[in-house]
Coordinates of C-alpha atoms (C1' of nucleotides) and ligand atoms in Angstrom, one line a residue:
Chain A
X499 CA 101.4 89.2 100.7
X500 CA 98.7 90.9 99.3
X501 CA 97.6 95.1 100.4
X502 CA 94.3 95.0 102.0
X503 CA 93.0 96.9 99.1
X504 CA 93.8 94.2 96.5
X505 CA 92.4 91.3 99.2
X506 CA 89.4 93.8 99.2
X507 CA 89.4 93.6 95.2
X508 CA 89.5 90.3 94.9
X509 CA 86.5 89.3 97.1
X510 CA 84.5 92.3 95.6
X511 CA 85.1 90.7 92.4
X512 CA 84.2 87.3 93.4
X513 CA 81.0 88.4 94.8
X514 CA 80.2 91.2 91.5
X515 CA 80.9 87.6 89.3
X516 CA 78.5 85.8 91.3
X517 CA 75.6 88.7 91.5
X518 CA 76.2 89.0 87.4
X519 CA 75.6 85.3 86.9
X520 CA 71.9 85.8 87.9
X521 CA 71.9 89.5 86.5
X522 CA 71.7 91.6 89.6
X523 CA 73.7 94.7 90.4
X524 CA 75.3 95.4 93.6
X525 CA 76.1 98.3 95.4
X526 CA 79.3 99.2 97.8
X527 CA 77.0 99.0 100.8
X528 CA 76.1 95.5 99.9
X529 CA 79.6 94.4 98.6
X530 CA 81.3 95.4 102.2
X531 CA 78.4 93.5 103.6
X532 CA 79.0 90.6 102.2
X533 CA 83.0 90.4 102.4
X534 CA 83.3 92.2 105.6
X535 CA 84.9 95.3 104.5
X536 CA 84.7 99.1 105.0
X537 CA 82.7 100.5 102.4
X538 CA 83.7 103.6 101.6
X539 CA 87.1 102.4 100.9
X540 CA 85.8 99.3 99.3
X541 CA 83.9 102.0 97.2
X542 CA 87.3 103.8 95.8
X543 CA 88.3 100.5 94.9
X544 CA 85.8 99.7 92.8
X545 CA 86.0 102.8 91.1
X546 CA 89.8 101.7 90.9
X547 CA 88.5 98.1 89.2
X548 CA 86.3 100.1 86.9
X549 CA 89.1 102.4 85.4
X550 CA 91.0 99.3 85.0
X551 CA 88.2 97.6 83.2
X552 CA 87.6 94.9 85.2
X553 CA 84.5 94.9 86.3
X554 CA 81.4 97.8 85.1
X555 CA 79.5 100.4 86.7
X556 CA 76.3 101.6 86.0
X557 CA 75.3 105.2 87.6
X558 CA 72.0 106.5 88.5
X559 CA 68.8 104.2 90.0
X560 CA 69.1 100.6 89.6
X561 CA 72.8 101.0 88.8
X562 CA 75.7 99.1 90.9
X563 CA 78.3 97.1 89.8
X564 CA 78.5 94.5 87.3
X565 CA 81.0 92.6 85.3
X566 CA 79.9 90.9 81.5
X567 CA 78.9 87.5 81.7
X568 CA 81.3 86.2 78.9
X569 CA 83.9 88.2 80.5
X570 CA 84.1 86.4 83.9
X571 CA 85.8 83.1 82.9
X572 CA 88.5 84.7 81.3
X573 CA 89.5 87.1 84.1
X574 CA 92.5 85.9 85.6
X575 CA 93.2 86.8 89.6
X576 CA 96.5 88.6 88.2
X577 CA 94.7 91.2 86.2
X578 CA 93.1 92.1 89.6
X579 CA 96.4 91.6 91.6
X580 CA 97.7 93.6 89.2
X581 CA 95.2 96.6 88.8
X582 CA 95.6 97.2 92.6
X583 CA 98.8 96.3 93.8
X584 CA 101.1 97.0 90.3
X585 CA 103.4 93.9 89.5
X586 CA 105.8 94.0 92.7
X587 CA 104.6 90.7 93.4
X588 CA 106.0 89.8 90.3
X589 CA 108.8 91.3 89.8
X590 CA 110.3 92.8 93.4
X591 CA 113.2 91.7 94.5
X592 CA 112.9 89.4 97.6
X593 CA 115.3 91.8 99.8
X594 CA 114.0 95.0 98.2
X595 CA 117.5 95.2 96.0
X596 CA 116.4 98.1 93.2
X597 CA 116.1 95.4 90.7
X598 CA 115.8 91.8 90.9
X599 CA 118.3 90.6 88.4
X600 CA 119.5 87.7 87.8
X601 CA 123.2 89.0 86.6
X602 CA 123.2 90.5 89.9
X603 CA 121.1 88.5 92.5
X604 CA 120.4 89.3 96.0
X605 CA 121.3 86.2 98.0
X606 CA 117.5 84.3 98.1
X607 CA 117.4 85.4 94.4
X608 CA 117.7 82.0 93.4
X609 CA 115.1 80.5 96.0
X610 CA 112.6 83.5 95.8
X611 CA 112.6 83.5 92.0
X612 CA 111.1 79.9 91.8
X613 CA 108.3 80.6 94.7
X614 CA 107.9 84.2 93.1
X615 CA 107.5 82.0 89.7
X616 CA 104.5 79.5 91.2
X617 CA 102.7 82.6 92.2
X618 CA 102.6 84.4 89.1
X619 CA 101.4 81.1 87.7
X620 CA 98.9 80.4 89.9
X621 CA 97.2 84.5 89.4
X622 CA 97.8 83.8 86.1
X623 CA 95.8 80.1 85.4
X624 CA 92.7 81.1 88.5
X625 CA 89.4 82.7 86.6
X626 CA 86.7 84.6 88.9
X627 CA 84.1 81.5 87.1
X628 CA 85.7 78.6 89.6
X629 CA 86.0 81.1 92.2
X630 CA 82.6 81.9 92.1
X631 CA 81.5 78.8 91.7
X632 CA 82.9 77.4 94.6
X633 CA 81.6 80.0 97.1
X634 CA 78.4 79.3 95.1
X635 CA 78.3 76.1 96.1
X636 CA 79.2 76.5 99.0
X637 CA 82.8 74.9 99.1
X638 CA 84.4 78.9 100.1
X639 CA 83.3 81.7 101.9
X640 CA 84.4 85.1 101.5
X641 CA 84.5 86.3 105.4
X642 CA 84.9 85.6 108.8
Chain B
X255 CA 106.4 90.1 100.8
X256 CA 108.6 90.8 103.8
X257 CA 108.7 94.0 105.2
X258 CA 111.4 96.5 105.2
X259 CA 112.8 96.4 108.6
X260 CA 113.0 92.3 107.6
X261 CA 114.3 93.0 104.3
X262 CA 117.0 95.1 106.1
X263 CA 117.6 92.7 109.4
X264 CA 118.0 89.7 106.8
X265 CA 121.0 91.7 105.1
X266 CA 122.1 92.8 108.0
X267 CA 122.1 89.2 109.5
X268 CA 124.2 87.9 106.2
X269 CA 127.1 90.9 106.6
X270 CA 127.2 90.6 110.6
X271 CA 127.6 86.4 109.9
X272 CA 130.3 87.3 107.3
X273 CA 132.6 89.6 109.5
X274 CA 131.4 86.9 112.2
X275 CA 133.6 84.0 110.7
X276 CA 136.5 86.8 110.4
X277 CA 136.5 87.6 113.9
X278 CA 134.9 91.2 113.1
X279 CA 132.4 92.8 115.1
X280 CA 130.2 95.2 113.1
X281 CA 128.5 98.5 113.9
X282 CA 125.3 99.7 112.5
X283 CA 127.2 102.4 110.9
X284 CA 128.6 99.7 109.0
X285 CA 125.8 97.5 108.2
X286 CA 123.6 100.2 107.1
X287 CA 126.7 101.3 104.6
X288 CA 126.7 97.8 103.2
X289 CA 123.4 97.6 102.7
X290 CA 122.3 100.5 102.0
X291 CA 119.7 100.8 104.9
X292 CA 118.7 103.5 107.5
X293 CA 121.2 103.8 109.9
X294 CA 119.1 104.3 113.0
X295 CA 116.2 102.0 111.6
X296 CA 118.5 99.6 111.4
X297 CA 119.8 100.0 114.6
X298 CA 116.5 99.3 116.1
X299 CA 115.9 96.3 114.1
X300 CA 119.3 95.0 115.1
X301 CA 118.1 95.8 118.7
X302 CA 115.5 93.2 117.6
X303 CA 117.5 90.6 116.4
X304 CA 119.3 90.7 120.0
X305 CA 116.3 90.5 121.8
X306 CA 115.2 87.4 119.6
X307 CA 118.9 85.7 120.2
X308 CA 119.6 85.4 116.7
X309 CA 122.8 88.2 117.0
X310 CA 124.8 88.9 120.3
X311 CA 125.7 92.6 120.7
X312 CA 128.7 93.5 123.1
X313 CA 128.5 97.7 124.5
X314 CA 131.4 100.0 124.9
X315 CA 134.7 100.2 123.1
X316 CA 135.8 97.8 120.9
X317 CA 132.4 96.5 121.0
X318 CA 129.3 96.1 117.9
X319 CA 127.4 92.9 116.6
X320 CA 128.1 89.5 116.0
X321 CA 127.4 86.3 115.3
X322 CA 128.9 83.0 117.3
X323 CA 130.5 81.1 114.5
X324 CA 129.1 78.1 115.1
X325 CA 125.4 79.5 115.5
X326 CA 125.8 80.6 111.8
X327 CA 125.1 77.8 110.0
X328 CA 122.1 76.4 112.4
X329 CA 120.4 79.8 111.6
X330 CA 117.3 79.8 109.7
X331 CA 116.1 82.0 107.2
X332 CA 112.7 81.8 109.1
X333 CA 114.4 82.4 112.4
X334 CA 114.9 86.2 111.3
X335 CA 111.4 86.3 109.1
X336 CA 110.0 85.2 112.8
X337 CA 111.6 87.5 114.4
X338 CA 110.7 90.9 112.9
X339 CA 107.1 89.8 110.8
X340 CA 106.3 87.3 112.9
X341 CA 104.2 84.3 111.9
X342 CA 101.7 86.0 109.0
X343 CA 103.5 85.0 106.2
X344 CA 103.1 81.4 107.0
X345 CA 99.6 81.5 108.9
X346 CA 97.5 84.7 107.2
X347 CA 94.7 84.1 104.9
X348 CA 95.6 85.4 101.5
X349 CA 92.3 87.1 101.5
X350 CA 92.6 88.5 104.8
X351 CA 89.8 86.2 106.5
X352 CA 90.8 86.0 110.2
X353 CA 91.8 82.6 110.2
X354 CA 93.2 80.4 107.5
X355 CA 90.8 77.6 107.9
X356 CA 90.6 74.6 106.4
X357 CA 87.3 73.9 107.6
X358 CA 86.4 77.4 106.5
X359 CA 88.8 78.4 103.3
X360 CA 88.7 81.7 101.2
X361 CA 88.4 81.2 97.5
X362 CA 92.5 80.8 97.3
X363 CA 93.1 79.0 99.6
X364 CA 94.2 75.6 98.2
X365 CA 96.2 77.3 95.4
X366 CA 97.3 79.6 98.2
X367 CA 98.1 77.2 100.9
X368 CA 100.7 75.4 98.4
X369 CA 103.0 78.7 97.6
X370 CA 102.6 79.7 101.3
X371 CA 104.0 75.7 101.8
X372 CA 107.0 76.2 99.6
X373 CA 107.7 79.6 100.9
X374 CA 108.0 78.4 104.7
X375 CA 109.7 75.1 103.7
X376 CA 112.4 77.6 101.8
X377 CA 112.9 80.0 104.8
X378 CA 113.5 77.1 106.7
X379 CA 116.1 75.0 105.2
X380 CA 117.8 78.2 104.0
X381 CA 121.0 79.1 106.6
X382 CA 122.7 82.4 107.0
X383 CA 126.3 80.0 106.2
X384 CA 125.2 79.6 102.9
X385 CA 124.0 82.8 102.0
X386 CA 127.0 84.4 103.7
X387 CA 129.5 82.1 101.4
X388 CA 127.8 83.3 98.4
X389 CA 128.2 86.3 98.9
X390 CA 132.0 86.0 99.8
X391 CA 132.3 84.6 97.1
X392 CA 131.2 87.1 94.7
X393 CA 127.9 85.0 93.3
X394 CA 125.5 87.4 95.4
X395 CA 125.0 90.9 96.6
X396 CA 123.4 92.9 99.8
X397 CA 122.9 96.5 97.6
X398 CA 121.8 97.7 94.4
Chain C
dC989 C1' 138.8 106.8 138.3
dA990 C1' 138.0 109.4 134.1
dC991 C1' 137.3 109.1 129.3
dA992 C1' 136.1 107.4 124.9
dA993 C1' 133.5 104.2 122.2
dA994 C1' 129.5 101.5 121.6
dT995 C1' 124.8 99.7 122.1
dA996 C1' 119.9 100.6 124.3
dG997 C1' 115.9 102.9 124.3
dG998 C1' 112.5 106.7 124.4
dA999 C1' 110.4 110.5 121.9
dT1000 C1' 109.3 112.3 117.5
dA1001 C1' 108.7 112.8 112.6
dA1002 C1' 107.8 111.5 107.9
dA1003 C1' 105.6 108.6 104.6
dA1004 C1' 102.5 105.2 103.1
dT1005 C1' 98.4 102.7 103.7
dT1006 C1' 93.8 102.3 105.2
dA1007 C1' 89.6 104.5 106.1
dT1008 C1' 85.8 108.3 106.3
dC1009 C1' 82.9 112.1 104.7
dC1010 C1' 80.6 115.0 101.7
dG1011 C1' 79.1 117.2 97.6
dA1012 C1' 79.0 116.7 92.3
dA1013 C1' 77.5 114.3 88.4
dA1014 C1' 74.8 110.9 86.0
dT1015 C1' 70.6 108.3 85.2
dA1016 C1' 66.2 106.0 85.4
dA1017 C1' 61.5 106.5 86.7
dA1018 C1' 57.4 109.0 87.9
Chain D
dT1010 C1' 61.0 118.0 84.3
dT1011 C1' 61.5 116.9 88.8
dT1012 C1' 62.9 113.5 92.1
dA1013 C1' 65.2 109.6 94.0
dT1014 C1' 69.1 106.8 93.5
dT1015 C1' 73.6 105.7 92.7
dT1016 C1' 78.5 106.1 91.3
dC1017 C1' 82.5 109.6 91.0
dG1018 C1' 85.9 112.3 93.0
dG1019 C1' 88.2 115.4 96.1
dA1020 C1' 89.4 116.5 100.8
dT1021 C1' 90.5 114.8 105.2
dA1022 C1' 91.5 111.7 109.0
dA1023 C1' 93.4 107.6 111.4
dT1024 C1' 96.6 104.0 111.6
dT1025 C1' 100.7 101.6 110.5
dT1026 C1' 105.2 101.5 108.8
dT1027 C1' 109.4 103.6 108.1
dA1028 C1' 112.8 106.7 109.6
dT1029 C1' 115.4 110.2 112.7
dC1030 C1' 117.3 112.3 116.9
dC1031 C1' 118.9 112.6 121.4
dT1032 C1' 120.2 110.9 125.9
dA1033 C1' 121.2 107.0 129.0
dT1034 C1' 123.8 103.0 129.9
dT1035 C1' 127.5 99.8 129.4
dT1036 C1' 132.3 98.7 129.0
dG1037 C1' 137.2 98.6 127.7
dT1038 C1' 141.4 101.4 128.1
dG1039 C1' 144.8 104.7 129.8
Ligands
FES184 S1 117.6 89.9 93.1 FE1 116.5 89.5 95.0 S2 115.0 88.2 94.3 FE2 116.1 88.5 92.4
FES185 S1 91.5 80.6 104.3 FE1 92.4 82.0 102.9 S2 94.3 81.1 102.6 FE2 93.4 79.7 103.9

DNA sequence: CACAAATAGGATAAAATTATCCGAAATAAA
DNA sequence: TTTATTTCGGATAATTTTATCCTATTTGTG
């Protein structure tokens, strides 16, 4: 569904929201700790997450990565989808036709459009606030 | 979502079923002309599709895929999906944990589990007989 | 039987994705 | 100002997916 390097973003996310809550930076090393990931890679994405203003970075000793406070309830799990993986999961035809059009449909068009539909919605209406919250207390976990 | 070589073996799966119901056996030559696939990828994936008993293939002269007619309509959509992607898209964490746990759930999973629902409920009440009469009948398309 | 027409299958190649490594640049503290 | 720390960014490597090519095998027909 998702590449690994937007499953990546996400948890990175999740975990920066939760370490920003209480102030704290957090490096790479310590992100790919914490969601089981390979950190140098995890490390380009972050950069990636930063040029799309997502989450902050802060250079030099006791830098790391941070996102705003005020900012966290009102990112939606689309602009991170979307940062990383471009919107194909929006708008990609089912069957890989060139475009997914509905004046020229591929055959699941009709089916695919609906499911494609619920997904959007859903990236669109999830915050990193309740998804840090949960794994805050304890209802989610972000590896293994 | 899917793949290529299951983008290109579910096309390929709605044309062979077509030319099936006329009596026509097909050749990847043709089915990669319809739509508009690698020839010799799609051979393989065809090769596939054989080994998983969704198509028949019949060597030498005269020869090519098919379809028995009365096989088409019993055909899943998730039949094929199975067949070249295997299980994932119905059993894979959307944030790549190894196992999609219910005891143990990612930050999406409820929201996640839902779509994932709808999408395997589509594939499998969706049958190659009705996605083959749509496009017979001019409502749907395999290319562009 | 010999030949032509097809699929089967192995070996490679190309492209995209995932992953690693290392030096440059920035920054805070001593 | 020097040093330690940390992100940035380019180069490279490994893996997976996608794609091609060539030969073997099967099978119907003359
Ligand atoms: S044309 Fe294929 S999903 Fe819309
Ligand atoms: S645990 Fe991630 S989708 Fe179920």
């Amino acid at each position: 569904m998702f590449s690994k390097a937007c499953e990546y973003g996400i948890k990175a996310s999740i975990f920066i929201a939760i370490n920003s809550y209480e102030g704290r930076r957090v490096s790479p090393k310590e992100i790919s700790k914490e969601i089981d990931s390979p950190q140098a890679f995890t490390a380009k994405i972050l950069q990636d997450l930063v040029r799309h203003n997502i989450i902050n970075s802060v250079k030099g000793a006791y830098g790391g990565f941070e996102i705003d406070k005020d900012k966290i309830a009102s990112t939606k799990l689309s602009q991170i989808v979307n940062a990383i993986d471009g919107d194909k999961v929006y708008n990609h035809c089912g069957l890989g036709l060139h475009t997914c059009d509905e004046n020229h449909p591929c055959p699941v068009h009709d089916k695919f459009k609906t499911i494609r539909a619920e997904l959007k919605d859903m990236l669109e209406n999830t915050n990193l606030e309740e998804l840090a919250l949960d794994i805050k207390s304890g209802l989610t976990f972000l590896k293994i």
